[in-house]
mmCIF file of C-alpha atoms in Angstrom:
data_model
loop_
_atom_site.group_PDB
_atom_site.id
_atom_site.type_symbol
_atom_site.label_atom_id
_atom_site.label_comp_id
_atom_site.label_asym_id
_atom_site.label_seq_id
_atom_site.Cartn_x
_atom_site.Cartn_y
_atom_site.Cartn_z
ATOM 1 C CA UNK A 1 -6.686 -5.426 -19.241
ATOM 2 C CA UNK A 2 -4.577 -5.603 -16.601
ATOM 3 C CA UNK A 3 -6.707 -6.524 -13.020
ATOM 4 C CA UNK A 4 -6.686 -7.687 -9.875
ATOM 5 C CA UNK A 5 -9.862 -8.360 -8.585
ATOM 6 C CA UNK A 6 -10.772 -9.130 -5.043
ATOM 7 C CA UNK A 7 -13.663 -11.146 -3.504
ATOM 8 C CA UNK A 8 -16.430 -9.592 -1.801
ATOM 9 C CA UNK A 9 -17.584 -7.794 1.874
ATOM 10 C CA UNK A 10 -17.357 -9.957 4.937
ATOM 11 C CA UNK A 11 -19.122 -10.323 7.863
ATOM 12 C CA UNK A 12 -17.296 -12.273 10.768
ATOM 13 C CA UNK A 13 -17.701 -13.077 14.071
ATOM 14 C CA UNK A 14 -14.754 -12.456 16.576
ATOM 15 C CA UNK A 15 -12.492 -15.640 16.804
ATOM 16 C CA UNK A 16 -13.350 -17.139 13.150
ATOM 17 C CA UNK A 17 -11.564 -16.960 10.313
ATOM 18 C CA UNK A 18 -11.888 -15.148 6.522
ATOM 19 C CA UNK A 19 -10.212 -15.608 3.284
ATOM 20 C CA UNK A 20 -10.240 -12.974 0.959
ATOM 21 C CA UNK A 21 -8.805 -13.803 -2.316
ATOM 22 C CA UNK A 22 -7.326 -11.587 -4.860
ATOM 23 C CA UNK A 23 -7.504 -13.096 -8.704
ATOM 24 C CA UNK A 24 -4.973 -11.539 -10.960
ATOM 25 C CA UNK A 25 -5.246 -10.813 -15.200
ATOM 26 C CA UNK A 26 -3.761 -9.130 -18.021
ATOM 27 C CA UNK A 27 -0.374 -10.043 -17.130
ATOM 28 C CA UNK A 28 2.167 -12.801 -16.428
ATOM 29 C CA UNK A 29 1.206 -14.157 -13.034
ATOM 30 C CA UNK A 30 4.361 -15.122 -11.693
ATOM 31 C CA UNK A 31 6.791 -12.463 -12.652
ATOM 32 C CA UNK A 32 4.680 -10.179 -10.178
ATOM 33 C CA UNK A 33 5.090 -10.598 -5.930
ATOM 34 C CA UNK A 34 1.469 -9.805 -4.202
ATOM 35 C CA UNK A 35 1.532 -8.219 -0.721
ATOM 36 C CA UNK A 36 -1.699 -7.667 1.050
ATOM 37 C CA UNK A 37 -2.022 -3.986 3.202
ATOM 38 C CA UNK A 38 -4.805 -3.733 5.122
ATOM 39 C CA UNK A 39 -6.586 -0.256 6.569
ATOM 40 C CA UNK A 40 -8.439 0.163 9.563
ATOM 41 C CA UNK A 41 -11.614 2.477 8.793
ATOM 42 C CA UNK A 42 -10.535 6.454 9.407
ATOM 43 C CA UNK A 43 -6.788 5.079 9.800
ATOM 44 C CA UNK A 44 -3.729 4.498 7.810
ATOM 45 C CA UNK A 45 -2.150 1.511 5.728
ATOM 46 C CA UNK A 46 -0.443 -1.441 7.345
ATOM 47 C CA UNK A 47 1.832 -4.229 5.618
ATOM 48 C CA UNK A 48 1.146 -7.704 6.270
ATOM 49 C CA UNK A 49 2.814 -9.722 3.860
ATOM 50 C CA UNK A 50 4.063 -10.842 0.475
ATOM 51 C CA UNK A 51 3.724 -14.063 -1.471
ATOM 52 C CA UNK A 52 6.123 -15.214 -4.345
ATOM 53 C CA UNK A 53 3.522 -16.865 -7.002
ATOM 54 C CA UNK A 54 6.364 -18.454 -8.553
ATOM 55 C CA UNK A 55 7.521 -20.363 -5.587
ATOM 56 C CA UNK A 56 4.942 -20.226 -2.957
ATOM 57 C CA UNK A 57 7.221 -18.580 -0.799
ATOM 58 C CA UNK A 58 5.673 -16.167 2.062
ATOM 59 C CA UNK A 59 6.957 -13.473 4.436
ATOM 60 C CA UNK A 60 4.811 -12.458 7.108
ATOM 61 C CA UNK A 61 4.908 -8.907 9.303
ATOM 62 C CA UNK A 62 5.771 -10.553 13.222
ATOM 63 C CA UNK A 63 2.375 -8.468 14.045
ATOM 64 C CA UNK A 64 0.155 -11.496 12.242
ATOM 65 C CA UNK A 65 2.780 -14.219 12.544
ATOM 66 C CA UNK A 66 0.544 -17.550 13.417
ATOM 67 C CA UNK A 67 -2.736 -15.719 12.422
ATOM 68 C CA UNK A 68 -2.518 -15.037 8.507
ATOM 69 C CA UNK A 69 -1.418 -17.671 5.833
ATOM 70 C CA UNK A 70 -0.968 -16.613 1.942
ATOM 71 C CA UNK A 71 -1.383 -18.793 -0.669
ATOM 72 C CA UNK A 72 -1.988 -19.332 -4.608
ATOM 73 C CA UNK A 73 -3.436 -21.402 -7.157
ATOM 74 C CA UNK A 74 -1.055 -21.010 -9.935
ATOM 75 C CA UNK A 75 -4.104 -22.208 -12.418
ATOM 76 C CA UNK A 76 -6.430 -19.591 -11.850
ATOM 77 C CA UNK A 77 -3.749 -17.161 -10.931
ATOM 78 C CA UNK A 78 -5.116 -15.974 -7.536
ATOM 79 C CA UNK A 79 -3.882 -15.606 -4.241
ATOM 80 C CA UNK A 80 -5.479 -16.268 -1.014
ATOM 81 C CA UNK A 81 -5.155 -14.348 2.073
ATOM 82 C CA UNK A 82 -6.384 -16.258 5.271
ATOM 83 C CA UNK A 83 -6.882 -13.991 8.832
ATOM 84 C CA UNK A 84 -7.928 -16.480 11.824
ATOM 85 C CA UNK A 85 -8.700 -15.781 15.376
ATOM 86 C CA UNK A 86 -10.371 -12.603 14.315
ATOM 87 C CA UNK A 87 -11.111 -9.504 16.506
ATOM 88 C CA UNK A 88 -12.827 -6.307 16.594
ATOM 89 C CA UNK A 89 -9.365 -4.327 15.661
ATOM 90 C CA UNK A 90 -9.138 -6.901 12.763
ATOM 91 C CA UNK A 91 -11.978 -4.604 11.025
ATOM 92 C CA UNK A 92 -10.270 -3.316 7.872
ATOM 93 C CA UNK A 93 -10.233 -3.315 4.278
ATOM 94 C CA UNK A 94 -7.992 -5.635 2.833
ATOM 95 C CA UNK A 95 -6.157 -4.898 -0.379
ATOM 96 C CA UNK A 96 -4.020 -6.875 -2.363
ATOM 97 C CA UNK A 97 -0.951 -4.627 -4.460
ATOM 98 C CA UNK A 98 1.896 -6.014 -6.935
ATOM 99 C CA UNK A 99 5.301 -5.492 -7.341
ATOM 100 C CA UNK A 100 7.369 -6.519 -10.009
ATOM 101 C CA UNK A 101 9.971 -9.887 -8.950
ATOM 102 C CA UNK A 102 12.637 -8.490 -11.647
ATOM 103 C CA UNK A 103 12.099 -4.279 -11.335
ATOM 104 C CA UNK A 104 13.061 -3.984 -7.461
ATOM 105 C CA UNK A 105 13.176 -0.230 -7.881
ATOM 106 C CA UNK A 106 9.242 -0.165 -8.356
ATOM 107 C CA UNK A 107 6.918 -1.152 -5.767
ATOM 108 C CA UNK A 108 2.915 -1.377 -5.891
ATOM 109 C CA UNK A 109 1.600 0.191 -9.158
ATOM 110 C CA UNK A 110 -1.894 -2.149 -9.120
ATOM 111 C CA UNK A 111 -4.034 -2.621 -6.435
ATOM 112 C CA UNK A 112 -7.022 -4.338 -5.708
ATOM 113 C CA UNK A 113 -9.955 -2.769 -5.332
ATOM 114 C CA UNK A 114 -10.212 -3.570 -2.097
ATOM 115 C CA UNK A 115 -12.209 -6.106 0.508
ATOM 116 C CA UNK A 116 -14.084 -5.037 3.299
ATOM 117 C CA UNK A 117 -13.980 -7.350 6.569
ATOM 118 C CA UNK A 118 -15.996 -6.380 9.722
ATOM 119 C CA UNK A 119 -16.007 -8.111 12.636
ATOM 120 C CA UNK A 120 -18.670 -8.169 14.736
ATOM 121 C CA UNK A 121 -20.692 -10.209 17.184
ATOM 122 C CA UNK B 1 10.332 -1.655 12.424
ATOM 123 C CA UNK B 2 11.505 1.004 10.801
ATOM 124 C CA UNK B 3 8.755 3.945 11.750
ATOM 125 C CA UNK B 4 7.890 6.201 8.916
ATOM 126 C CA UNK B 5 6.590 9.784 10.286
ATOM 127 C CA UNK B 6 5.048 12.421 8.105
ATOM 128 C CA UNK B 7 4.203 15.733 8.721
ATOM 129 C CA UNK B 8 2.081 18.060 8.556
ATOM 130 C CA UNK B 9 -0.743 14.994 9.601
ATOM 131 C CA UNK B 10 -3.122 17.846 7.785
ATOM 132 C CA UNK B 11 -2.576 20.703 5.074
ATOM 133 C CA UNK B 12 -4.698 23.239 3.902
ATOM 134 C CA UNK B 13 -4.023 24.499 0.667
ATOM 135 C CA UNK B 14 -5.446 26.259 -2.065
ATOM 136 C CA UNK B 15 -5.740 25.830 -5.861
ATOM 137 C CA UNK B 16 -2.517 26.732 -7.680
ATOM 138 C CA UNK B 17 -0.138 26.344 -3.995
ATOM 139 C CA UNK B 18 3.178 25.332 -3.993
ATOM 140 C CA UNK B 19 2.661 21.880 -1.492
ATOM 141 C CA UNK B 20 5.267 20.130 0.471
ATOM 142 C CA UNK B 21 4.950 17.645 2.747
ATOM 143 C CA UNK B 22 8.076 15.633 4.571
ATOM 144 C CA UNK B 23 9.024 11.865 5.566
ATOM 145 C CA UNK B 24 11.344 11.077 7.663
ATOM 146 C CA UNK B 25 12.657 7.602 8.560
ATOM 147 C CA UNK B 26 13.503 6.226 11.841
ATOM 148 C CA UNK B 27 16.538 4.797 10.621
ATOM 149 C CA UNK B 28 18.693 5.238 6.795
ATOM 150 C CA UNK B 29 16.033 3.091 4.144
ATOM 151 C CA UNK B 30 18.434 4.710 1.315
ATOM 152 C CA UNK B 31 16.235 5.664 -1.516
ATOM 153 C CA UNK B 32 13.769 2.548 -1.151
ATOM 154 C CA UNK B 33 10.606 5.086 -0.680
ATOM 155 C CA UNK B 34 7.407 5.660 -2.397
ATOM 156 C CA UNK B 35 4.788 7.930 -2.190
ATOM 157 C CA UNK B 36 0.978 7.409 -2.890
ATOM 158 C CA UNK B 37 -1.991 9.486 -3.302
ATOM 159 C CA UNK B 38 -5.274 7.944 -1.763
ATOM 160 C CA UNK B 39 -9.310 9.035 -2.279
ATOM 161 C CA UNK B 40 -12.225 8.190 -0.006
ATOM 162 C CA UNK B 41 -13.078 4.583 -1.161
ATOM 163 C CA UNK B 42 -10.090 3.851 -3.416
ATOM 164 C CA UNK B 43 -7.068 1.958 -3.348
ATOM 165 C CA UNK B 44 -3.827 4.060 -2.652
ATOM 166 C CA UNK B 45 -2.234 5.326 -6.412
ATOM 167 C CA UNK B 46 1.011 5.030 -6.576
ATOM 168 C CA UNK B 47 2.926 8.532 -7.223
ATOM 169 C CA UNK B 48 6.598 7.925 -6.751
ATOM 170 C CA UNK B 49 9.041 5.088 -6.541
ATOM 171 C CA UNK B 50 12.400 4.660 -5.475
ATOM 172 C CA UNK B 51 12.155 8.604 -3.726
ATOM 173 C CA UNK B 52 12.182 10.405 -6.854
ATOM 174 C CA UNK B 53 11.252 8.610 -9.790
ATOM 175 C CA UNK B 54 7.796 9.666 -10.968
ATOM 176 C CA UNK B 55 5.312 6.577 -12.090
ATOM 177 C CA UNK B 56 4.182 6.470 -15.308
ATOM 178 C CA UNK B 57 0.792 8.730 -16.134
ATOM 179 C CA UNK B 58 1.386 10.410 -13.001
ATOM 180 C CA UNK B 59 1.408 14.407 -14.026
ATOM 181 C CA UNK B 60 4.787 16.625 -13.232
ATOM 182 C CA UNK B 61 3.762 18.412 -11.145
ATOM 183 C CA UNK B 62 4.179 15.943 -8.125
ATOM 184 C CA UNK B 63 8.034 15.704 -7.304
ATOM 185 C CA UNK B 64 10.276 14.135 -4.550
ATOM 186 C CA UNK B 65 13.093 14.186 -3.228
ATOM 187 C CA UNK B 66 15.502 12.723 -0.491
ATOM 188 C CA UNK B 67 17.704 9.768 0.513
ATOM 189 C CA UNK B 68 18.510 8.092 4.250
ATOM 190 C CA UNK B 69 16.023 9.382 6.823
ATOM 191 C CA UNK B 70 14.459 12.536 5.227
ATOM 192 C CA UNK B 71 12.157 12.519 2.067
ATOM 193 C CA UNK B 72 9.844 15.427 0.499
ATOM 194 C CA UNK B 73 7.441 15.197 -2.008
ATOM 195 C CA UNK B 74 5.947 18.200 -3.635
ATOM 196 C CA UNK B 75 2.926 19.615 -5.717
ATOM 197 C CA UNK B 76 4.352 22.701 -7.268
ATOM 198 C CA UNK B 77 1.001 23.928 -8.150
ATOM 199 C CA UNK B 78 -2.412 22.112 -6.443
ATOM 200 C CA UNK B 79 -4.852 21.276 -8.837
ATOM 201 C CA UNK B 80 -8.604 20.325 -7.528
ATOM 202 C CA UNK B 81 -8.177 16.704 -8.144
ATOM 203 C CA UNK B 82 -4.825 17.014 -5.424
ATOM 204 C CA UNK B 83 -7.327 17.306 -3.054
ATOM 205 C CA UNK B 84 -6.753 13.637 -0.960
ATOM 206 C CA UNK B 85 -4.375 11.594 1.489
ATOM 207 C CA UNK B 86 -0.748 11.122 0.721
ATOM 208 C CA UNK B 87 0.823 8.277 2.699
ATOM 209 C CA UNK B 88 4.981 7.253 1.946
ATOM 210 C CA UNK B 89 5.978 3.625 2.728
ATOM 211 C CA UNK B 90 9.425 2.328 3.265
ATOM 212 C CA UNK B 91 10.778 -0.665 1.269
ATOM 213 C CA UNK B 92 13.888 -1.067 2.580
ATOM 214 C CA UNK B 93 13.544 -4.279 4.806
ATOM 215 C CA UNK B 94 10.394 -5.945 6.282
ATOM 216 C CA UNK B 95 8.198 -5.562 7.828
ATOM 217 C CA UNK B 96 6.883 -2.493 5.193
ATOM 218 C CA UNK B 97 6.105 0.448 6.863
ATOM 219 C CA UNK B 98 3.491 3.551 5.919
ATOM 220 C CA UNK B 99 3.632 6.703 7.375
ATOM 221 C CA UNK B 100 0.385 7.935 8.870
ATOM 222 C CA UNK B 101 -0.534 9.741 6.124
ATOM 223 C CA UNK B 102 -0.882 13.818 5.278
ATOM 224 C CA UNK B 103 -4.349 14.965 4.487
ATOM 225 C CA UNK B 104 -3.921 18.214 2.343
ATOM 226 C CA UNK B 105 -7.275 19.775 2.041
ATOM 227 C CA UNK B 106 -9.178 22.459 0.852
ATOM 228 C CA UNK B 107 -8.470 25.910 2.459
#
């Protein structure tokens, strides 16, 4: 059925990095956009950025600009999300959501299930 | 950014209440708004797409409305399971933006 299944709880200190990925089934990998929204514990949602699987092809919000980097591996049809120079405030969970390349009207009808990150010395 | 502000931040309700909560953009994002419901320890479910177009399996009870800056969405009669956060996101141009969310409660 259709998934998208995200990697584990993470435990950082401040100034590493983490990559959570997000591993997609049950339908056709590239005809779907992933964006990643992350959400502070007791606070709200926040974008951060989408990744074409088809092409590669990234936007980032200006917020993480220089800090995150998307990626995929068409193959095993996941996507990566990479946060460096972690701090405290980076202490979220991290979801990854689709949306449809060809129905622009929709927006995320699957999430991930989620991926905890804390960061903490 | 566009900012996305909700209100009431909390609602308390009862079972069987008419529910409304508003949206309202800090500049037009023409009807490129959704609205999701979201439980303690789950993933935000999408409700509505596009301001008023209902997502599949969702029941019809929940309904929106609006275009430009203002946007409603409304439970016409609360059911126990209505009981969670609502948060609407603009998709009109990046960077995405969520409002801060309405918690409608239990009165």
């Amino acid at each position: 059925q259709l998934q998208l299944v995200q990697s584990g709880a993470e435990v950082k200190m401040p100034g590493a990095s983490v990559k959570v990925s997000c591993q997609a089934s049950g339908y056709t990998f590239t005809n779907y956009y992933i964006h990643w929204v992350r959400q502070a514990p007791g606070q709200g949602l926040e974008w951060m950025g989408i990744i074409n699987p088809s092409s590669g092809g990234t936007i980032y919000a200006q917020k993480f600009q220089g800090r995150v980097t998307v990626t995929r591996d068409t193959s095993t049809s996941t996507i990566y999300m990479e946060l460096s120079s972690l701090k405290s405030e980076d202490t979220a969970v991290y979801y990854c959501a689709r949306r449809d390349v060809v129905v622009t009207a929709t927006i995320f009808d699957y999430w991930g299930q989620g991926t905890l990150v804390t960061v903490s010395s | 950014d566009i900012q996305m502000t909700q209100s009431p931040s909390t609602l308390s309700a009862s079972v069987g209440d008419r529910v409304t909560i508003t949206c309202r953009a800090s500049q037009s994002i023409s009807s490129w708004l959704a609205w999701y419901q979201q439980k303690p320890g789950k993933a935000p479910k999408l409700l509505i797409y596009k301001a008023s177009s209902l997502e599949s399996g969702v029941p019809s009870r929940f309904s929106a409305s609006g275009s430009g800056t203002e946007f409603t969405l409304t439970i016409s009669s609360l059911q126990p399971d209505d009981f969670a956060t609502y948060y609407c996101q603009q998709y009109n141009g990046y960077p995405w933006t969520f409002g801060q969310g309405t918690k409608v409660e239990i009165k």
